[in-house]
């Protein structure tokens, strides 16, 4: 079968990872790119040998020849672009954060349904192989029935150097990073009945909050804590690692800093290094994120080819988005919030 032909919109900081991932993907390739910045368009087009280049997304779609579109722009453009691409009946991937508001996100999902085309959010953290290893242990029953979990991302890394817009947004860590960590909590422990949360801004040089602590009650009775910080000065910086703790009725599992897996389960104690691979185009410390980009994009190709729904479909991501909104609402009111009431 011929490769699926993709068009990518937004050739900025993170799109470079996506374009490397697409170059490795089996069954798809990017044949056209778009960026409103002509210089950026030229540089990236030359780097990846892509000659079909557009400064306007509609012009790229009008020119035709595409089987799907990958949107890699920042959040303010997502709704208009998803409504545009689905209007052309093109299966679409949209970067996280999915939308500026839940109402926008719902409208984008509705647009895809109306057009009858798949929509996937590029919510890649659950595609990191160490996180999938923890999920496989939970699914295997090794530690029995989980009753406590913690998903944590704490760093002092200068994320603003690569993504300067993050220093200016009013809603920062929950929207940008919390969304990943909350999605991992949903992936591991299931949907959330209610939550409470606290946020703070420690770094005076930025506009938004840079720490968050969330207490979640999952539908299946698991209690979890999700916490994230970009103001944590640690002896060994762990960006961009997510660490995980789970206790179950028959054992426990830890994904510790340095990708060390420590488990006590039905079959005994296991300790091992489960570091993700450093793909040929990747570089530390970003390699775990870069690996997950390649994995989610391959999942998209496989889903599109099989006609199945991708794991982080627009519909699925609305539930993660509701956790983000519930976190801000709980932090503002200091009251318990039921995320499903926001949907
Ligand atoms: P960026 O600002 O570096 O790049 C965005 C690019 O899109 C720019 O080159 C800009 O000119 C272009 N653009 C914006 N609107 C456009 C439009 N309407 N038409 C054509 N081009 C347009 O941003 P970035 O840091 O690459 O982030 C992009 C997105 O990726 C953000 O939503 C961010 O949250 C997300 N991101 C995700 C991960 C992850 O792990 N999933 C990591 C980093 C960034
Ligand atoms: O997802 C993001 O936009 C990035 C990072 C992976 C560092 O959280 O900010």
Short mmCIF file of N, CA, C and O in Angstrom, two decimals, residues 193-271:
data_model
loop_
_atom_site.label_atom_id
_atom_site.label_comp_id
_atom_site.label_asym_id
_atom_site.label_seq_id
_atom_site.Cartn_x
_atom_site.Cartn_y
_atom_site.Cartn_z
N UNK A 193 -13.53 10.88 39.22
CA UNK A 193 -14.85 11.28 39.73
C UNK A 193 -14.81 12.71 40.27
O UNK A 193 -15.71 13.52 40.01
N UNK A 194 -13.76 13.04 41.05
CA UNK A 194 -13.66 14.40 41.59
C UNK A 194 -12.19 14.70 41.90
O UNK A 194 -11.36 13.79 42.00
N UNK A 195 -11.90 15.99 42.03
CA UNK A 195 -10.52 16.37 42.37
C UNK A 195 -10.51 17.68 43.15
O UNK A 195 -11.48 18.45 43.13
N UNK A 196 -9.40 17.89 43.86
CA UNK A 196 -9.14 19.19 44.47
C UNK A 196 -7.70 19.57 44.15
O UNK A 196 -6.89 18.69 43.82
N UNK A 197 -7.37 20.84 44.17
CA UNK A 197 -6.05 21.25 43.66
C UNK A 197 -5.58 22.56 44.29
O UNK A 197 -6.39 23.38 44.75
N UNK A 198 -4.27 22.74 44.29
CA UNK A 198 -3.65 24.00 44.68
C UNK A 198 -2.60 24.36 43.63
O UNK A 198 -1.87 23.48 43.16
N UNK A 199 -2.51 25.64 43.30
CA UNK A 199 -1.46 26.12 42.39
C UNK A 199 -0.72 27.28 43.04
O UNK A 199 -1.29 28.00 43.88
N UNK A 200 0.55 27.46 42.67
CA UNK A 200 1.30 28.64 43.12
C UNK A 200 2.21 29.12 41.99
O UNK A 200 2.54 28.35 41.09
N UNK A 201 2.61 30.37 42.09
CA UNK A 201 3.66 30.88 41.19
C UNK A 201 4.88 31.19 42.06
O UNK A 201 4.81 32.07 42.92
N UNK A 202 5.97 30.44 41.85
CA UNK A 202 7.20 30.64 42.61
C UNK A 202 8.14 31.57 41.86
O UNK A 202 8.77 32.44 42.44
N UNK A 203 8.23 31.40 40.54
CA UNK A 203 9.14 32.20 39.72
C UNK A 203 8.50 33.56 39.43
O UNK A 203 7.51 33.64 38.70
N UNK A 204 9.05 34.67 39.98
CA UNK A 204 8.40 35.97 39.80
C UNK A 204 8.52 36.51 38.37
O UNK A 204 7.83 37.47 38.02
N UNK A 205 9.36 35.90 37.55
CA UNK A 205 9.59 36.44 36.21
C UNK A 205 8.58 35.94 35.18
O UNK A 205 8.64 36.33 34.02
N UNK A 206 7.66 35.08 35.58
CA UNK A 206 6.67 34.57 34.61
C UNK A 206 5.26 35.00 35.01
O UNK A 206 5.04 35.41 36.16
N UNK A 207 4.31 34.88 34.07
CA UNK A 207 2.96 35.39 34.32
C UNK A 207 2.04 34.36 35.00
O UNK A 207 1.16 34.73 35.77
N UNK A 208 2.25 33.09 34.70
CA UNK A 208 1.30 32.07 35.17
C UNK A 208 1.80 31.31 36.38
O UNK A 208 2.85 31.60 36.95
N UNK A 209 1.01 30.29 36.77
CA UNK A 209 1.39 29.43 37.90
C UNK A 209 2.45 28.42 37.44
O UNK A 209 2.40 27.95 36.30
N UNK A 210 3.42 28.13 38.34
CA UNK A 210 4.45 27.15 37.94
C UNK A 210 4.54 25.95 38.88
O UNK A 210 5.50 25.17 38.78
N UNK A 211 3.58 25.81 39.79
CA UNK A 211 3.48 24.56 40.54
C UNK A 211 2.01 24.20 40.66
O UNK A 211 1.13 25.08 40.70
N UNK A 212 1.76 22.90 40.74
CA UNK A 212 0.38 22.43 40.97
C UNK A 212 0.42 21.11 41.72
O UNK A 212 1.30 20.28 41.50
N UNK A 213 -0.51 20.95 42.64
CA UNK A 213 -0.69 19.69 43.38
C UNK A 213 -2.17 19.35 43.32
O UNK A 213 -3.02 20.18 43.66
N UNK A 214 -2.46 18.14 42.86
CA UNK A 214 -3.87 17.74 42.64
C UNK A 214 -4.13 16.41 43.35
O UNK A 214 -3.30 15.49 43.27
N UNK A 215 -5.25 16.34 44.04
CA UNK A 215 -5.69 15.09 44.68
C UNK A 215 -6.90 14.59 43.90
O UNK A 215 -7.90 15.31 43.76
N UNK A 216 -6.80 13.37 43.37
CA UNK A 216 -7.85 12.85 42.49
C UNK A 216 -8.50 11.59 43.06
O UNK A 216 -7.80 10.69 43.55
N UNK A 217 -9.84 11.54 42.97
CA UNK A 217 -10.61 10.32 43.27
C UNK A 217 -11.00 9.72 41.94
O UNK A 217 -11.78 10.31 41.19
N UNK A 218 -10.46 8.53 41.65
CA UNK A 218 -10.79 7.87 40.37
C UNK A 218 -12.08 7.06 40.53
O UNK A 218 -12.41 6.60 41.64
N UNK A 219 -12.77 6.85 39.41
CA UNK A 219 -14.05 6.13 39.42
C UNK A 219 -13.94 4.76 40.08
O UNK A 219 -14.88 4.28 40.70
N UNK A 220 -12.77 4.11 39.89
CA UNK A 220 -12.61 2.75 40.39
C UNK A 220 -12.10 2.69 41.83
O UNK A 220 -11.68 1.64 42.31
N UNK A 221 -12.08 3.83 42.52
CA UNK A 221 -11.71 3.84 43.94
C UNK A 221 -10.25 4.16 44.20
O UNK A 221 -9.86 4.36 45.36
N UNK A 222 -9.42 4.24 43.16
CA UNK A 222 -8.00 4.61 43.36
C UNK A 222 -7.92 6.09 43.76
O UNK A 222 -8.63 6.93 43.19
N UNK A 223 -7.07 6.39 44.74
CA UNK A 223 -6.75 7.79 45.06
C UNK A 223 -5.38 8.08 44.45
O UNK A 223 -4.44 7.28 44.61
N UNK A 224 -5.25 9.19 43.74
CA UNK A 224 -3.92 9.53 43.21
C UNK A 224 -3.58 11.00 43.46
O UNK A 224 -4.47 11.82 43.74
N UNK A 225 -2.28 11.24 43.40
CA UNK A 225 -1.77 12.61 43.47
C UNK A 225 -1.03 12.89 42.17
O UNK A 225 -0.22 12.06 41.73
N UNK A 226 -1.35 14.01 41.57
CA UNK A 226 -0.63 14.48 40.39
C UNK A 226 0.03 15.79 40.80
O UNK A 226 -0.65 16.70 41.31
N UNK A 227 1.34 15.88 40.64
CA UNK A 227 2.00 17.14 40.99
C UNK A 227 3.03 17.50 39.94
O UNK A 227 3.64 16.63 39.32
N UNK A 228 3.20 18.81 39.74
CA UNK A 228 4.14 19.29 38.74
C UNK A 228 4.72 20.62 39.20
O UNK A 228 4.04 21.40 39.88
N UNK A 229 5.98 20.83 38.84
CA UNK A 229 6.64 22.09 39.21
C UNK A 229 7.72 22.41 38.20
O UNK A 229 8.41 21.50 37.71
N UNK A 230 7.85 23.69 37.87
CA UNK A 230 9.01 24.17 37.11
C UNK A 230 9.88 25.08 37.98
O UNK A 230 10.67 25.85 37.46
N UNK A 231 9.70 24.99 39.31
CA UNK A 231 10.54 25.79 40.22
C UNK A 231 11.25 24.90 41.23
O UNK A 231 11.58 25.36 42.31
N UNK A 232 11.47 23.63 40.87
CA UNK A 232 12.10 22.69 41.81
C UNK A 232 13.58 22.54 41.47
O UNK A 232 13.94 21.97 40.44
N UNK A 233 14.42 23.06 42.38
CA UNK A 233 15.87 23.00 42.15
C UNK A 233 16.39 21.75 42.84
O UNK A 233 16.44 21.67 44.05
N UNK A 234 16.75 20.75 42.05
CA UNK A 234 17.08 19.43 42.58
C UNK A 234 18.56 19.15 42.39
O UNK A 234 19.19 19.70 41.49
N UNK A 235 19.14 18.26 43.23
CA UNK A 235 20.56 17.95 43.09
C UNK A 235 20.88 17.42 41.69
O UNK A 235 21.89 17.79 41.08
N UNK A 236 19.99 16.55 41.17
CA UNK A 236 20.15 16.07 39.80
C UNK A 236 18.86 16.43 39.06
O UNK A 236 17.78 15.95 39.39
N UNK A 237 19.01 17.30 38.07
CA UNK A 237 17.83 17.75 37.31
C UNK A 237 17.19 16.55 36.59
O UNK A 237 17.90 15.73 36.02
N UNK A 238 15.86 16.46 36.65
CA UNK A 238 15.23 15.28 36.04
C UNK A 238 14.35 15.60 34.84
O UNK A 238 13.60 14.74 34.38
N UNK A 239 14.44 16.81 34.30
CA UNK A 239 13.68 17.15 33.10
C UNK A 239 14.01 16.20 31.97
O UNK A 239 15.19 15.94 31.73
N UNK A 240 13.07 15.76 31.18
CA UNK A 240 11.62 15.85 31.34
C UNK A 240 11.04 14.49 31.76
O UNK A 240 10.22 13.94 31.05
N UNK A 241 11.51 14.00 32.90
CA UNK A 241 11.07 12.69 33.38
C UNK A 241 9.81 12.82 34.23
O UNK A 241 9.72 13.71 35.08
N UNK A 242 8.91 11.88 34.05
CA UNK A 242 7.76 11.73 34.94
C UNK A 242 8.06 10.55 35.86
O UNK A 242 8.43 9.48 35.38
N UNK A 243 7.95 10.75 37.17
CA UNK A 243 8.14 9.62 38.09
C UNK A 243 6.77 9.18 38.60
O UNK A 243 5.83 9.98 38.69
N UNK A 244 6.68 7.89 38.88
CA UNK A 244 5.37 7.28 39.19
C UNK A 244 5.51 6.36 40.39
O UNK A 244 6.51 5.65 40.53
N UNK A 245 4.50 6.38 41.26
CA UNK A 245 4.41 5.42 42.37
C UNK A 245 3.02 4.81 42.32
O UNK A 245 2.03 5.53 42.17
N UNK A 246 2.95 3.49 42.47
CA UNK A 246 1.64 2.84 42.60
C UNK A 246 1.73 1.77 43.68
O UNK A 246 2.67 0.96 43.69
N UNK A 247 0.78 1.78 44.61
CA UNK A 247 0.66 0.71 45.59
C UNK A 247 -0.60 -0.09 45.27
O UNK A 247 -1.65 0.49 44.98
N UNK A 248 -0.46 -1.41 45.33
CA UNK A 248 -1.61 -2.29 45.09
C UNK A 248 -1.78 -3.27 46.22
O UNK A 248 -0.92 -3.35 47.13
N UNK A 249 -2.86 -4.05 46.16
CA UNK A 249 -3.16 -4.99 47.25
C UNK A 249 -2.09 -6.06 47.39
O UNK A 249 -1.91 -6.62 48.47
N UNK A 250 -1.34 -6.36 46.31
CA UNK A 250 -0.34 -7.44 46.37
C UNK A 250 1.08 -6.97 46.17
O UNK A 250 2.00 -7.80 46.10
N UNK A 251 1.31 -5.67 46.04
CA UNK A 251 2.68 -5.20 45.81
C UNK A 251 2.72 -3.72 45.48
O UNK A 251 1.76 -2.99 45.75
N UNK A 252 3.82 -3.32 44.89
CA UNK A 252 3.96 -1.90 44.54
C UNK A 252 4.92 -1.77 43.37
O UNK A 252 5.74 -2.67 43.12
N UNK A 253 4.81 -0.65 42.67
CA UNK A 253 5.75 -0.38 41.58
C UNK A 253 6.14 1.09 41.63
O UNK A 253 5.32 1.95 41.95
N UNK A 254 7.41 1.34 41.38
CA UNK A 254 7.94 2.70 41.32
C UNK A 254 8.70 2.89 40.01
O UNK A 254 9.51 2.03 39.65
N UNK A 255 8.43 4.01 39.32
CA UNK A 255 9.31 4.44 38.22
C UNK A 255 10.07 5.62 38.78
O UNK A 255 9.52 6.71 38.95
N UNK A 256 11.35 5.36 39.11
CA UNK A 256 12.14 6.38 39.82
C UNK A 256 12.94 7.22 38.85
O UNK A 256 13.12 6.85 37.68
N UNK A 257 13.48 8.32 39.38
CA UNK A 257 14.35 9.18 38.58
C UNK A 257 15.49 8.35 37.98
O UNK A 257 16.04 7.47 38.66
N UNK A 258 15.82 8.62 36.71
CA UNK A 258 16.86 7.84 36.04
C UNK A 258 16.28 6.60 35.39
O UNK A 258 17.01 5.69 35.01
N UNK A 259 14.93 6.56 35.25
CA UNK A 259 14.22 5.47 34.58
C UNK A 259 14.49 4.12 35.25
O UNK A 259 14.65 3.10 34.61
N UNK A 260 14.57 4.14 36.59
CA UNK A 260 14.75 2.91 37.34
C UNK A 260 13.38 2.38 37.74
O UNK A 260 12.59 3.09 38.36
N UNK A 261 13.11 1.14 37.35
CA UNK A 261 11.85 0.49 37.73
C UNK A 261 12.11 -0.40 38.93
O UNK A 261 13.02 -1.25 38.91
N UNK A 262 11.34 -0.20 39.99
CA UNK A 262 11.47 -1.01 41.20
C UNK A 262 10.08 -1.55 41.52
O UNK A 262 9.15 -0.78 41.74
N UNK A 263 9.96 -2.90 41.53
CA UNK A 263 8.64 -3.50 41.75
C UNK A 263 8.72 -4.64 42.74
O UNK A 263 9.69 -5.42 42.73
N UNK A 264 7.75 -4.69 43.62
CA UNK A 264 7.54 -5.91 44.41
C UNK A 264 6.17 -6.41 44.00
O UNK A 264 5.16 -5.72 44.19
N UNK A 265 6.13 -7.62 43.41
CA UNK A 265 4.86 -8.14 42.92
C UNK A 265 4.68 -9.59 43.30
O UNK A 265 5.45 -10.14 44.09
N UNK A 266 3.68 -10.22 42.70
CA UNK A 266 3.38 -11.63 43.00
C UNK A 266 4.58 -12.51 42.69
O UNK A 266 4.81 -13.52 43.35
N UNK A 267 5.36 -12.14 41.67
CA UNK A 267 6.50 -13.00 41.28
C UNK A 267 7.81 -12.57 41.93
O UNK A 267 8.86 -13.08 41.56
N UNK A 268 7.79 -11.65 42.87
CA UNK A 268 9.01 -11.28 43.58
C UNK A 268 9.39 -9.83 43.36
O UNK A 268 8.56 -9.01 42.94
N UNK A 269 10.68 -9.55 43.64
CA UNK A 269 11.17 -8.17 43.53
C UNK A 269 11.94 -8.03 42.23
O UNK A 269 12.75 -8.89 41.87
N UNK A 270 11.67 -6.94 41.52
CA UNK A 270 12.38 -6.65 40.26
C UNK A 270 12.94 -5.24 40.35
O UNK A 270 12.24 -4.32 40.77
N UNK A 271 14.20 -5.10 39.97
CA UNK A 271 14.80 -3.76 39.87
C UNK A 271 15.51 -3.71 38.54
O UNK A 271 16.38 -4.55 38.29
#
